[in-house]
mmCIF file of N, CA and C in Angstrom:
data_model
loop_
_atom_site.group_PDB
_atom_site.id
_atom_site.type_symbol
_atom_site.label_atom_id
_atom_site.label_comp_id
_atom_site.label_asym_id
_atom_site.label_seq_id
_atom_site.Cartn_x
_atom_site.Cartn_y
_atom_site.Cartn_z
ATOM 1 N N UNK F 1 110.443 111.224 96.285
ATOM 2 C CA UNK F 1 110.423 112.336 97.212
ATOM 3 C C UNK F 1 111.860 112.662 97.623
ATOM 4 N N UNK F 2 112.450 113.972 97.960
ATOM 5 C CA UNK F 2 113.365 114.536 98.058
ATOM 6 C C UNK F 2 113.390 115.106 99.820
ATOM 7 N N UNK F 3 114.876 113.791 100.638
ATOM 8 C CA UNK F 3 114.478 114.224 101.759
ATOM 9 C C UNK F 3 114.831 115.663 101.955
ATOM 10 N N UNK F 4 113.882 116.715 103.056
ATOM 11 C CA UNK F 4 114.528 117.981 103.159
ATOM 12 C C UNK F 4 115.511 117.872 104.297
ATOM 13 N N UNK F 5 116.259 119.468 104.090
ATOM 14 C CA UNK F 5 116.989 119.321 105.401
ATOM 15 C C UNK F 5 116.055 119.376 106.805
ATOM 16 N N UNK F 6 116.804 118.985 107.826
ATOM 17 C CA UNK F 6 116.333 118.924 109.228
ATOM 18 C C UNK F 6 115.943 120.387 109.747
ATOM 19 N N UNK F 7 114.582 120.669 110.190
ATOM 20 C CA UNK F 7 114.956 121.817 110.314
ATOM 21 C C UNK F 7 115.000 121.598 112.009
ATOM 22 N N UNK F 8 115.725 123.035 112.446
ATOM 23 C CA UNK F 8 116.373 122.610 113.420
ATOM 24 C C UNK F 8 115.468 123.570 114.689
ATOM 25 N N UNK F 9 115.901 122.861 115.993
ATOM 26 C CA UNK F 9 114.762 123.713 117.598
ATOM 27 C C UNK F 9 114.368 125.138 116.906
ATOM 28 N N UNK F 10 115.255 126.131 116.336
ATOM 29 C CA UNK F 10 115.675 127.495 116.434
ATOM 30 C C UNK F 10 114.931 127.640 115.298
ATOM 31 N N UNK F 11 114.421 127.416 114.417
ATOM 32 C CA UNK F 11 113.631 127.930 113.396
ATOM 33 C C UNK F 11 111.663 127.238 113.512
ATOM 34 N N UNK F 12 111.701 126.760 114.279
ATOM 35 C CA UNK F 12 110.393 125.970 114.907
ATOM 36 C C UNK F 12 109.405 127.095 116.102
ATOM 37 N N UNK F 13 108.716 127.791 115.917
ATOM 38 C CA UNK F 13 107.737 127.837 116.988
ATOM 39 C C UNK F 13 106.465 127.321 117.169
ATOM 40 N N UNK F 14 106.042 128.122 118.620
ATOM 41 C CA UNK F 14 104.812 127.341 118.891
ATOM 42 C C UNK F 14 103.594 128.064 117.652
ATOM 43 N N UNK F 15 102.933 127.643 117.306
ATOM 44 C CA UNK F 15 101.931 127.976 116.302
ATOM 45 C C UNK F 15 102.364 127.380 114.944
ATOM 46 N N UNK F 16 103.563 127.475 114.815
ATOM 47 C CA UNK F 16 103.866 127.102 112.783
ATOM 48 C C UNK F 16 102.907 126.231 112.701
ATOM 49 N N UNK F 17 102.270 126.080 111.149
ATOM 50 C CA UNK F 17 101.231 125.016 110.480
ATOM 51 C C UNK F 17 102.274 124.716 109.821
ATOM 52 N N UNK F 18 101.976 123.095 109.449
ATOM 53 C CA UNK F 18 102.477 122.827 108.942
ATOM 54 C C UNK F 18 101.835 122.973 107.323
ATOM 55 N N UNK F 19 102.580 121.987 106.189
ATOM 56 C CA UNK F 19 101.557 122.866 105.209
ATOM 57 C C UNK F 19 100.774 121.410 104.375
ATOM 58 N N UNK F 20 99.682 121.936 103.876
ATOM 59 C CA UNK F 20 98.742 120.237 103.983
ATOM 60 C C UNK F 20 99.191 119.586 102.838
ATOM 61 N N UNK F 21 98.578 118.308 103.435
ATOM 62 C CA UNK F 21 99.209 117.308 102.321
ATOM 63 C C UNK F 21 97.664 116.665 102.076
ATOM 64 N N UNK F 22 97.809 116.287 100.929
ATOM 65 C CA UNK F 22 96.566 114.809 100.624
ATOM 66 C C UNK F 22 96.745 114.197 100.447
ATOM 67 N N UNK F 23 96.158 112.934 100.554
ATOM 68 C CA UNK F 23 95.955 111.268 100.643
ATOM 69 C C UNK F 23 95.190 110.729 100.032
ATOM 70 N N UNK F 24 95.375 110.054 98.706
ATOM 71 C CA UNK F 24 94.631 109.434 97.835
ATOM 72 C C UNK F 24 94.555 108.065 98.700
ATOM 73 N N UNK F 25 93.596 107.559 98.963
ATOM 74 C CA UNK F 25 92.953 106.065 100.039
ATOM 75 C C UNK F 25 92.207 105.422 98.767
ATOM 76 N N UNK F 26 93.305 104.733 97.654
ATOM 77 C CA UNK F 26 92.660 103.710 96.697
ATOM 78 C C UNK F 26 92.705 102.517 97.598
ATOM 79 N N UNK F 27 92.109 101.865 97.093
ATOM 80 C CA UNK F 27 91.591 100.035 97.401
ATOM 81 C C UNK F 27 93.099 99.657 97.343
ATOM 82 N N UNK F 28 93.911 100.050 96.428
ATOM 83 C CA UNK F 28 95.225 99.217 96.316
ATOM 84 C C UNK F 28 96.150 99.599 97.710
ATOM 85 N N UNK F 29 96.083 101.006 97.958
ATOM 86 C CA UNK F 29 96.862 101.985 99.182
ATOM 87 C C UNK F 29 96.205 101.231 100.405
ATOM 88 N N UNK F 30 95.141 101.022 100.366
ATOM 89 C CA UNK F 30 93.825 99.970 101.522
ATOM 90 C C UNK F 30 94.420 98.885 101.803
ATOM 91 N N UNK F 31 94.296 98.238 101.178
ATOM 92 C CA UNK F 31 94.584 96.502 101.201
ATOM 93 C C UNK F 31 96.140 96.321 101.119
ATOM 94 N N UNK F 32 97.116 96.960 100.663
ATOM 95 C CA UNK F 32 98.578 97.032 100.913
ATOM 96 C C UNK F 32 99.147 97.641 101.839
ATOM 97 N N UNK F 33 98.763 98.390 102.685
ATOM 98 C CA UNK F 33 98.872 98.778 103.666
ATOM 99 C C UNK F 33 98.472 97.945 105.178
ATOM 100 N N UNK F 34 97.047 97.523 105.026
ATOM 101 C CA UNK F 34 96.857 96.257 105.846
ATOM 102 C C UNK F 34 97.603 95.526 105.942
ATOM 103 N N UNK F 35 98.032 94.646 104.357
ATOM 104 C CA UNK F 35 98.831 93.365 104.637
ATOM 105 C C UNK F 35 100.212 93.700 104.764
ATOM 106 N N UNK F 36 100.886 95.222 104.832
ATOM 107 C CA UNK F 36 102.069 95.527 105.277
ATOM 108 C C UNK F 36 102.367 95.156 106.990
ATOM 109 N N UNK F 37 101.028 95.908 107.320
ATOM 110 C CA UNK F 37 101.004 96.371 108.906
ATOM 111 C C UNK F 37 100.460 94.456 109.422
ATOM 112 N N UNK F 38 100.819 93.560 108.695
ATOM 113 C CA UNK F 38 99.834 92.103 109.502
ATOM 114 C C UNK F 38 98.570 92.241 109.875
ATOM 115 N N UNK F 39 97.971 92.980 109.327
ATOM 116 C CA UNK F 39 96.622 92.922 109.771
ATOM 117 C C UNK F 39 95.368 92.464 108.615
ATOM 118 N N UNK F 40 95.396 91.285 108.945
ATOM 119 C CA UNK F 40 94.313 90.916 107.940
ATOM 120 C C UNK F 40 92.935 90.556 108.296
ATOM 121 N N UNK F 41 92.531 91.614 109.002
ATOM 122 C CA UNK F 41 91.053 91.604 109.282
ATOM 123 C C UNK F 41 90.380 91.725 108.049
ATOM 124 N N UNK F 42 89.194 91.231 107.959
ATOM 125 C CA UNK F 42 88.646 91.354 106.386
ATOM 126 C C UNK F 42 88.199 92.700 106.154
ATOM 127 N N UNK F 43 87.877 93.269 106.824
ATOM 128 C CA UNK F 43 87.364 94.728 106.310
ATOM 129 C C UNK F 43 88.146 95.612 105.925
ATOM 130 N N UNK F 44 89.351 94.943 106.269
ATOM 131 C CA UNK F 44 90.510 96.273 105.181
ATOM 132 C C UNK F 44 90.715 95.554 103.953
ATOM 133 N N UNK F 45 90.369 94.198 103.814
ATOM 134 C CA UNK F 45 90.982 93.542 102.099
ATOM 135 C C UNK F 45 89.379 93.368 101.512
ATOM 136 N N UNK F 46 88.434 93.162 101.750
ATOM 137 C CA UNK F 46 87.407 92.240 101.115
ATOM 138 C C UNK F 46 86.448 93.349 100.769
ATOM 139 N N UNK F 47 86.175 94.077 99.814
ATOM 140 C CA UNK F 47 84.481 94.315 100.033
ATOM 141 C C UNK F 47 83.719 94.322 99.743
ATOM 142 N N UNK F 48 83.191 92.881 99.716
ATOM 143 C CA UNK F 48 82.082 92.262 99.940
ATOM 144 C C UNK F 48 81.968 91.971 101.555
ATOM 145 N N UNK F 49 82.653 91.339 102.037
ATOM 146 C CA UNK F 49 82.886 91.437 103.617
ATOM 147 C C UNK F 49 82.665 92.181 104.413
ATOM 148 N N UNK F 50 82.882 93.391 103.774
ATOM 149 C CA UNK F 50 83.150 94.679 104.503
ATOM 150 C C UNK F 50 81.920 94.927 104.134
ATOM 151 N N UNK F 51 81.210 94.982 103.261
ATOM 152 C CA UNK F 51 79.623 95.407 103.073
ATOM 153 C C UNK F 51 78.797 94.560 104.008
ATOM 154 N N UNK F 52 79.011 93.544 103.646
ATOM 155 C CA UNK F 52 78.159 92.186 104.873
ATOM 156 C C UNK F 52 78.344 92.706 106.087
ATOM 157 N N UNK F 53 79.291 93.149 106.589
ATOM 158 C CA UNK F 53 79.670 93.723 108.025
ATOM 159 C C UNK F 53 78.721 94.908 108.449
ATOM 160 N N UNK F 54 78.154 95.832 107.190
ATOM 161 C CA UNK F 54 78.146 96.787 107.072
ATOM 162 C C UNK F 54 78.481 98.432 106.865
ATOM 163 N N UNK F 55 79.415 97.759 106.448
ATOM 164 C CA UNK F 55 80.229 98.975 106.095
ATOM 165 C C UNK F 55 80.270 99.006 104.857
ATOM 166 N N UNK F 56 80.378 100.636 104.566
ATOM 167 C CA UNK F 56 80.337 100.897 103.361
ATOM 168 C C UNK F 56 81.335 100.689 102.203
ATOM 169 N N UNK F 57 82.432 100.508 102.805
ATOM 170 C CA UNK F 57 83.783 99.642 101.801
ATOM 171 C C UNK F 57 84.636 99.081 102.657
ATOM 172 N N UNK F 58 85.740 99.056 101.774
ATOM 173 C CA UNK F 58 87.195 98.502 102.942
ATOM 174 C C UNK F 58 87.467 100.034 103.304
ATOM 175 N N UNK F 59 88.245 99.989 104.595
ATOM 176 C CA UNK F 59 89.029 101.188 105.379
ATOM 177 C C UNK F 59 89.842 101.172 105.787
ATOM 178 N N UNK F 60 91.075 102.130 105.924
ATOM 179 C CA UNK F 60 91.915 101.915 106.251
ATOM 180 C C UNK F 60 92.261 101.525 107.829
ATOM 181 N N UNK F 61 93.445 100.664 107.996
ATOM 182 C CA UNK F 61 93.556 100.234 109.481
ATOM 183 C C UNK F 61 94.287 101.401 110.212
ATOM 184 N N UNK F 62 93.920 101.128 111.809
ATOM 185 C CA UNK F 62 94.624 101.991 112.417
ATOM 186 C C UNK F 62 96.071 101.788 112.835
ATOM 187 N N UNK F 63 96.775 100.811 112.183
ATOM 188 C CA UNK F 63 98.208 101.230 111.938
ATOM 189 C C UNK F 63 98.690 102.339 110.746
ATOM 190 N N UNK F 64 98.086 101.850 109.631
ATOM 191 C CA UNK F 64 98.511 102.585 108.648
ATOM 192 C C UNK F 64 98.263 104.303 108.892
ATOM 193 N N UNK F 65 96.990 104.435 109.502
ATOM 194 C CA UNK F 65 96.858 105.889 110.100
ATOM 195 C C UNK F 65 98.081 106.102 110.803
ATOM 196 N N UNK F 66 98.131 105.843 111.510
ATOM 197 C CA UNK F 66 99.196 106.128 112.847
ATOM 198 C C UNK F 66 100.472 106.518 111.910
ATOM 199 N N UNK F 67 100.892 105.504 111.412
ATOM 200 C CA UNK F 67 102.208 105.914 110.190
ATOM 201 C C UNK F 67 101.808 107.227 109.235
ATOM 202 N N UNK F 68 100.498 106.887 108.496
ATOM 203 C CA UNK F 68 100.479 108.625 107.666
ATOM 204 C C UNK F 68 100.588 109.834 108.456
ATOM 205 N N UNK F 69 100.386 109.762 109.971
ATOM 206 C CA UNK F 69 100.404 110.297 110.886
ATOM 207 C C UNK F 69 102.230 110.935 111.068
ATOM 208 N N UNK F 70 102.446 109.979 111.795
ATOM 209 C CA UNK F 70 103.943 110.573 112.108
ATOM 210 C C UNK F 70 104.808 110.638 110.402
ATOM 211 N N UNK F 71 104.628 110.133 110.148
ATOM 212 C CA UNK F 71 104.920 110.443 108.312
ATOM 213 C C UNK F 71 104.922 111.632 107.630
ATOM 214 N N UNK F 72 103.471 112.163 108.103
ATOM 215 C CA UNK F 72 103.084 113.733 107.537
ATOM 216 C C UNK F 72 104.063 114.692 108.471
ATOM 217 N N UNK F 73 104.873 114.074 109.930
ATOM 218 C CA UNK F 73 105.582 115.296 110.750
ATOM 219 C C UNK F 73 106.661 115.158 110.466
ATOM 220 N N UNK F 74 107.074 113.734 110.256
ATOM 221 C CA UNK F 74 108.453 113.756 109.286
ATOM 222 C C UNK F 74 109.003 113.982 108.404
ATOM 223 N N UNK F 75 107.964 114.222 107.513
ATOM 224 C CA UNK F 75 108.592 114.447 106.175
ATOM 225 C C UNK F 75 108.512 116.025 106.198
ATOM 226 N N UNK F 76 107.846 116.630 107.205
ATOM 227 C CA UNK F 76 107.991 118.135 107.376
ATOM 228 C C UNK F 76 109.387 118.486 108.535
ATOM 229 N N UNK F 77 109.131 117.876 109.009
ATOM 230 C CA UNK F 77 110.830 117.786 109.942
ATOM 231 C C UNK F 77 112.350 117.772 109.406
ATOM 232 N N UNK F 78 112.017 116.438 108.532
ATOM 233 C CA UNK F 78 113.262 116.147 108.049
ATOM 234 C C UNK F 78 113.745 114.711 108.419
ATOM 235 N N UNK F 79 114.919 114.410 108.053
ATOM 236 C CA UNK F 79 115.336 113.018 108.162
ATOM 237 C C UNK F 79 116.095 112.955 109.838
ATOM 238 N N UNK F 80 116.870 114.349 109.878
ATOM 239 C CA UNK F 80 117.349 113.926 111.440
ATOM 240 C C UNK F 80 116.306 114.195 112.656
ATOM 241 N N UNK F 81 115.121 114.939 112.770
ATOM 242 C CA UNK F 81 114.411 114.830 113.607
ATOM 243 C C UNK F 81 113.722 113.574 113.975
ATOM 244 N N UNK F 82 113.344 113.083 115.922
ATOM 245 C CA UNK F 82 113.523 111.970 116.533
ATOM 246 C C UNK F 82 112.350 112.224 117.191
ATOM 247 N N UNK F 83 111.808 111.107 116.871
ATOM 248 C CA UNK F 83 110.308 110.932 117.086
ATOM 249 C C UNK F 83 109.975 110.318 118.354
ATOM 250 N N UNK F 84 109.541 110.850 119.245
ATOM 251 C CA UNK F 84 109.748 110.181 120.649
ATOM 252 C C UNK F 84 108.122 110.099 121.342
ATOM 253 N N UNK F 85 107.331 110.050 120.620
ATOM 254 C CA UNK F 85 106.054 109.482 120.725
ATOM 255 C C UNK F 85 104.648 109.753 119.710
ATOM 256 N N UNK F 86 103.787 109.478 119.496
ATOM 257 C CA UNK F 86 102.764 109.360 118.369
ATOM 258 C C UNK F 86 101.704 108.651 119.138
ATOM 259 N N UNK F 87 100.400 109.897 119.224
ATOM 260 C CA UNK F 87 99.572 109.037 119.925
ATOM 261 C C UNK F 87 98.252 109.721 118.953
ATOM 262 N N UNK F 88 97.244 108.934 118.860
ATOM 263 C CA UNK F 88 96.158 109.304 117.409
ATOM 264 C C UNK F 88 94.670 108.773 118.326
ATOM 265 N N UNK F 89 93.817 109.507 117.960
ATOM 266 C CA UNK F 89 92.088 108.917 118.033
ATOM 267 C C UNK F 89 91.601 109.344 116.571
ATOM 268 N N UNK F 90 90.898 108.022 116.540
ATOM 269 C CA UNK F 90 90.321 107.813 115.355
ATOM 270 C C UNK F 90 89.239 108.415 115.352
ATOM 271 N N UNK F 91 88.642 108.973 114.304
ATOM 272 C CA UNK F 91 87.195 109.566 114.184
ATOM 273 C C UNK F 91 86.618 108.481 113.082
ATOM 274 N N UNK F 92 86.329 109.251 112.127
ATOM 275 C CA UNK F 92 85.020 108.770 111.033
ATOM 276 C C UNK F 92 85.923 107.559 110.050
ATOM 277 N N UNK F 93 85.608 106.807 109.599
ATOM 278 C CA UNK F 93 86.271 106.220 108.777
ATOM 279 C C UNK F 93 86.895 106.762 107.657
ATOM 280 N N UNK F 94 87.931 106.278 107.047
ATOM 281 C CA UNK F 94 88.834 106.711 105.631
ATOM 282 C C UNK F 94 88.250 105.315 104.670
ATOM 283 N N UNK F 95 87.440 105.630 103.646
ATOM 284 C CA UNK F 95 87.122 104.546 103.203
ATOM 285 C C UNK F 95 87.613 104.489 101.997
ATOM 286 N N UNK F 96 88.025 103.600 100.815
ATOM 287 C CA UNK F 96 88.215 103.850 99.598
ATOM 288 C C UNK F 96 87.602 104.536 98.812
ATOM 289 N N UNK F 97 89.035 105.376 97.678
ATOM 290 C CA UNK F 97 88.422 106.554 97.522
ATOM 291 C C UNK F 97 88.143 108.056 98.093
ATOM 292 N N UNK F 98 88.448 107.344 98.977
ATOM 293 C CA UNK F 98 88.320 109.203 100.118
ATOM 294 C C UNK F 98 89.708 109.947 99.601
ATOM 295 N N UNK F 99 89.708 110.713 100.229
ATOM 296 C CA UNK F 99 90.963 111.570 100.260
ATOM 297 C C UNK F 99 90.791 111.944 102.004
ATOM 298 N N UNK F 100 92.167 112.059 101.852
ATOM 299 C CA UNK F 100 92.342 112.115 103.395
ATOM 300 C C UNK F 100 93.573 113.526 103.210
ATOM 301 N N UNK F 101 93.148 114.627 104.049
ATOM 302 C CA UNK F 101 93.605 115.603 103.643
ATOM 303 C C UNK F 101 94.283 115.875 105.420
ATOM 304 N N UNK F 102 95.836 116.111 105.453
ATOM 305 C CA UNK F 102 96.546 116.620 106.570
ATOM 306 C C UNK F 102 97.017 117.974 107.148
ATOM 307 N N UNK F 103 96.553 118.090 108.036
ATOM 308 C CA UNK F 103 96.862 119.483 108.201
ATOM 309 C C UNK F 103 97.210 119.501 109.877
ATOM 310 N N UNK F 104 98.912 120.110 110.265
ATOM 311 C CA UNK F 104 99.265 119.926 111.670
ATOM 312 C C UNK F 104 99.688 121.704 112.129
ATOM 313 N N UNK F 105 99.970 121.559 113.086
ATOM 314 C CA UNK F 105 100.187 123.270 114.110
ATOM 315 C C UNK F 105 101.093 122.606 115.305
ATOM 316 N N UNK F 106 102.323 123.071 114.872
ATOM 317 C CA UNK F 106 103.160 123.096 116.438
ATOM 318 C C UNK F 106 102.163 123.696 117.654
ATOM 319 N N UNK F 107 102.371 122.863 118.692
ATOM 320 C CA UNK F 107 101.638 123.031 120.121
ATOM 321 C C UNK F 107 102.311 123.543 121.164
ATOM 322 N N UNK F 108 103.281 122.883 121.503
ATOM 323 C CA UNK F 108 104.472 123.204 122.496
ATOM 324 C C UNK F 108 105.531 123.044 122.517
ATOM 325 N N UNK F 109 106.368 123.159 123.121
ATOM 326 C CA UNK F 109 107.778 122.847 123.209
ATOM 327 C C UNK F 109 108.312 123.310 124.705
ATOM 328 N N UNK F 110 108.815 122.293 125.404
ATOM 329 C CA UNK F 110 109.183 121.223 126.562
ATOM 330 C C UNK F 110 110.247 120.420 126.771
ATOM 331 N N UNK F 111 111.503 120.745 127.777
ATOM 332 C CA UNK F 111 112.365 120.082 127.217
ATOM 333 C C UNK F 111 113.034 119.337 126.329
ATOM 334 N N UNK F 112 113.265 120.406 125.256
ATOM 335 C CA UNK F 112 113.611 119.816 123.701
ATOM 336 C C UNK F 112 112.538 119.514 122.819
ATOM 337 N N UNK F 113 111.826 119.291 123.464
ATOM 338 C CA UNK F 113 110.842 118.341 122.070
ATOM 339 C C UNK F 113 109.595 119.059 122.450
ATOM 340 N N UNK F 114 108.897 119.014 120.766
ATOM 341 C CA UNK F 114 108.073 119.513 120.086
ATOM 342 C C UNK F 114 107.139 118.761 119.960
ATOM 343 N N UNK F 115 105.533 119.057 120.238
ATOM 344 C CA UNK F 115 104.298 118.653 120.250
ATOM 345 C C UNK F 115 103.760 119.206 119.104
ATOM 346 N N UNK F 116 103.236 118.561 117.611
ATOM 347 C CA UNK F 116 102.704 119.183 116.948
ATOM 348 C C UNK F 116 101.479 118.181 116.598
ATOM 349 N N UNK F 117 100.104 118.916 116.680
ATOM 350 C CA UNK F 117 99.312 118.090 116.717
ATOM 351 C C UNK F 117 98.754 117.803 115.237
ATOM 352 N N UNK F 118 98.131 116.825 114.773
ATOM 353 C CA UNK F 118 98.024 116.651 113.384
ATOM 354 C C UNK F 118 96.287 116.196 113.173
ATOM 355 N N UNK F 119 95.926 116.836 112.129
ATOM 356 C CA UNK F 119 94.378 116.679 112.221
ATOM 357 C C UNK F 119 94.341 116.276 110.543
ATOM 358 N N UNK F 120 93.621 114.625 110.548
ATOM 359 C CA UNK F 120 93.118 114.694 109.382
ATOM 360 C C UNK F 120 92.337 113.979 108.857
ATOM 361 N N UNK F 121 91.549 114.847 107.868
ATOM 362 C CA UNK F 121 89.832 114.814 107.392
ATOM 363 C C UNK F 121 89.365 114.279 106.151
ATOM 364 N N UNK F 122 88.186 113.721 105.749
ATOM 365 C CA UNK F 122 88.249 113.740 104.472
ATOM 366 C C UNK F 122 86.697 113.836 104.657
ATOM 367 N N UNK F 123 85.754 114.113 103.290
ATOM 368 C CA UNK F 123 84.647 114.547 103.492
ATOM 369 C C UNK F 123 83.303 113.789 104.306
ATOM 370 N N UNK F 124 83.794 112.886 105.135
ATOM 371 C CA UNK F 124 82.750 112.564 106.357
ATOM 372 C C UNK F 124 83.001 113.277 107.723
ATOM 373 N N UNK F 125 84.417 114.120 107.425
ATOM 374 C CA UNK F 125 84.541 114.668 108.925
ATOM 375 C C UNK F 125 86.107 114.229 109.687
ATOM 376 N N UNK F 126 86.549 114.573 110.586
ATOM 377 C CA UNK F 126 87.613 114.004 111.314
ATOM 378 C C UNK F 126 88.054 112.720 110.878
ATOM 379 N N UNK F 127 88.774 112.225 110.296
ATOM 380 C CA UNK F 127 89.419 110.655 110.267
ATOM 381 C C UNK F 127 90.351 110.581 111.783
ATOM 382 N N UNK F 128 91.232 111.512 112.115
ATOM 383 C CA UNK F 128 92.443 111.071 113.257
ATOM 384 C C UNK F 128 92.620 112.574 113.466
ATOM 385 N N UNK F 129 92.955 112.427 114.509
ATOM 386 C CA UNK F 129 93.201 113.567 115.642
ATOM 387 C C UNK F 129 94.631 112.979 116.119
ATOM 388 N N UNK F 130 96.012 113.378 116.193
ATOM 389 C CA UNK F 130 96.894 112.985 116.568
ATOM 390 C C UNK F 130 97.777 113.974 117.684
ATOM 391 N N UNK F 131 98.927 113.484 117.827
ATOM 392 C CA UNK F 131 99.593 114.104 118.584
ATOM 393 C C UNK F 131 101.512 113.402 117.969
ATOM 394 N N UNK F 132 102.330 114.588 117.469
ATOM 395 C CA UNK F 132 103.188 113.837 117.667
ATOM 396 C C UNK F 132 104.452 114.741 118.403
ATOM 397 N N UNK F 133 105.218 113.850 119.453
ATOM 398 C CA UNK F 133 106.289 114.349 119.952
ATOM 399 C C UNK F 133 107.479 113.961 119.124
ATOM 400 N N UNK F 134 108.508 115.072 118.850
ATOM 401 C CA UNK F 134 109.611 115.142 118.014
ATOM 402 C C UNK F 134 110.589 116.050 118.593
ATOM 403 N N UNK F 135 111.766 115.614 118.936
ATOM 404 C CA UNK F 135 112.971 116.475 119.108
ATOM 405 C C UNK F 135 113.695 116.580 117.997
ATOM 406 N N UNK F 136 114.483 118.060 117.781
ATOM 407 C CA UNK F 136 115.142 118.707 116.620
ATOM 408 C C UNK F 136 116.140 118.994 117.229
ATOM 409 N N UNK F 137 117.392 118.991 116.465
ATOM 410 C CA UNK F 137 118.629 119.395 116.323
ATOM 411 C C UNK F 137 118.440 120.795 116.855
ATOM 412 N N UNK F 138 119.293 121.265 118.138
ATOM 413 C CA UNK F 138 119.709 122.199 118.692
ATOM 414 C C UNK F 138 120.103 123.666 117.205
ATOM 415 N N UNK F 139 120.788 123.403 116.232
ATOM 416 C CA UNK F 139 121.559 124.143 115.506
ATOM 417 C C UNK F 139 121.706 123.156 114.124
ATOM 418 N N UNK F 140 122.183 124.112 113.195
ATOM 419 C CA UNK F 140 121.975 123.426 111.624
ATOM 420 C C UNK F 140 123.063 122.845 111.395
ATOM 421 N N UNK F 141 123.015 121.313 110.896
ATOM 422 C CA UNK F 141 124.262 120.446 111.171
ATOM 423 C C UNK F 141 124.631 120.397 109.391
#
């Protein structure tokens, strides 16, 4: 991936979408992502476990959300924009195999920094509902 430039306060309003991205959620993206984030609950590595539990496969954890999360605003931001909070509710599960499809809309903007909220789905419905705050460069450096 090719970082873009930063884009900066002055080319940002309230409404821009951002533009969507998808998320292939293989078993390998599942279970490497868990044991990135320390989380080795069995239902993100095992599934057989995860069936015994009842669930229908392994899923992804809610760290790794949280990161595809501010991830999907960064990599639309840029490398110098400063991420000054990330807050997410989980909906339906992302299970292996899903696709997890992103789609965000600038909200506000408030002393410097930018609220763009991030919504994303895959075909059971809502996976994460987010929120992320980001300040941008005043002018193009």
């Amino acid at each position: 991936m090719t970082l873009a430039r930063t884009r900066t306060a002055g080319e940002v309003a309230i409404g821009d979408s951002l533009p969507e991205e998808r998320i292939e959620a293989t078993p390998t993206f599942i279970v490497s992502t868990a044991i990135a984030t320390r989380d080795f609950q069995d239902v993100h590595h095992d599934r057989d476990l995860a069936h015994a539990k009842g669930s229908k496969d392994i899923f992804l954890n809610i760290l790794t959300t949280t990161g595809l999360v501010q991830r999907y605003v960064t990599d639309w931001a840029g490398p110098e924009a400063l991420v000054r909070g990330v807050s997410i509710k989980l909906g339906v599960p992302c299970y292996a195999y899903d696709a997890l499809t992103m789609h965000g809309q600038v909200l506000e903007r408030g002393d410097g920094v930018f609220v763009v909220e991030v919504l994303g789905r895959n075909q059971l419905g809502t996976h994460v509902t987010g929120r992320v705050r980001l300040e941008l460069p005043e002018e193009d450096r």
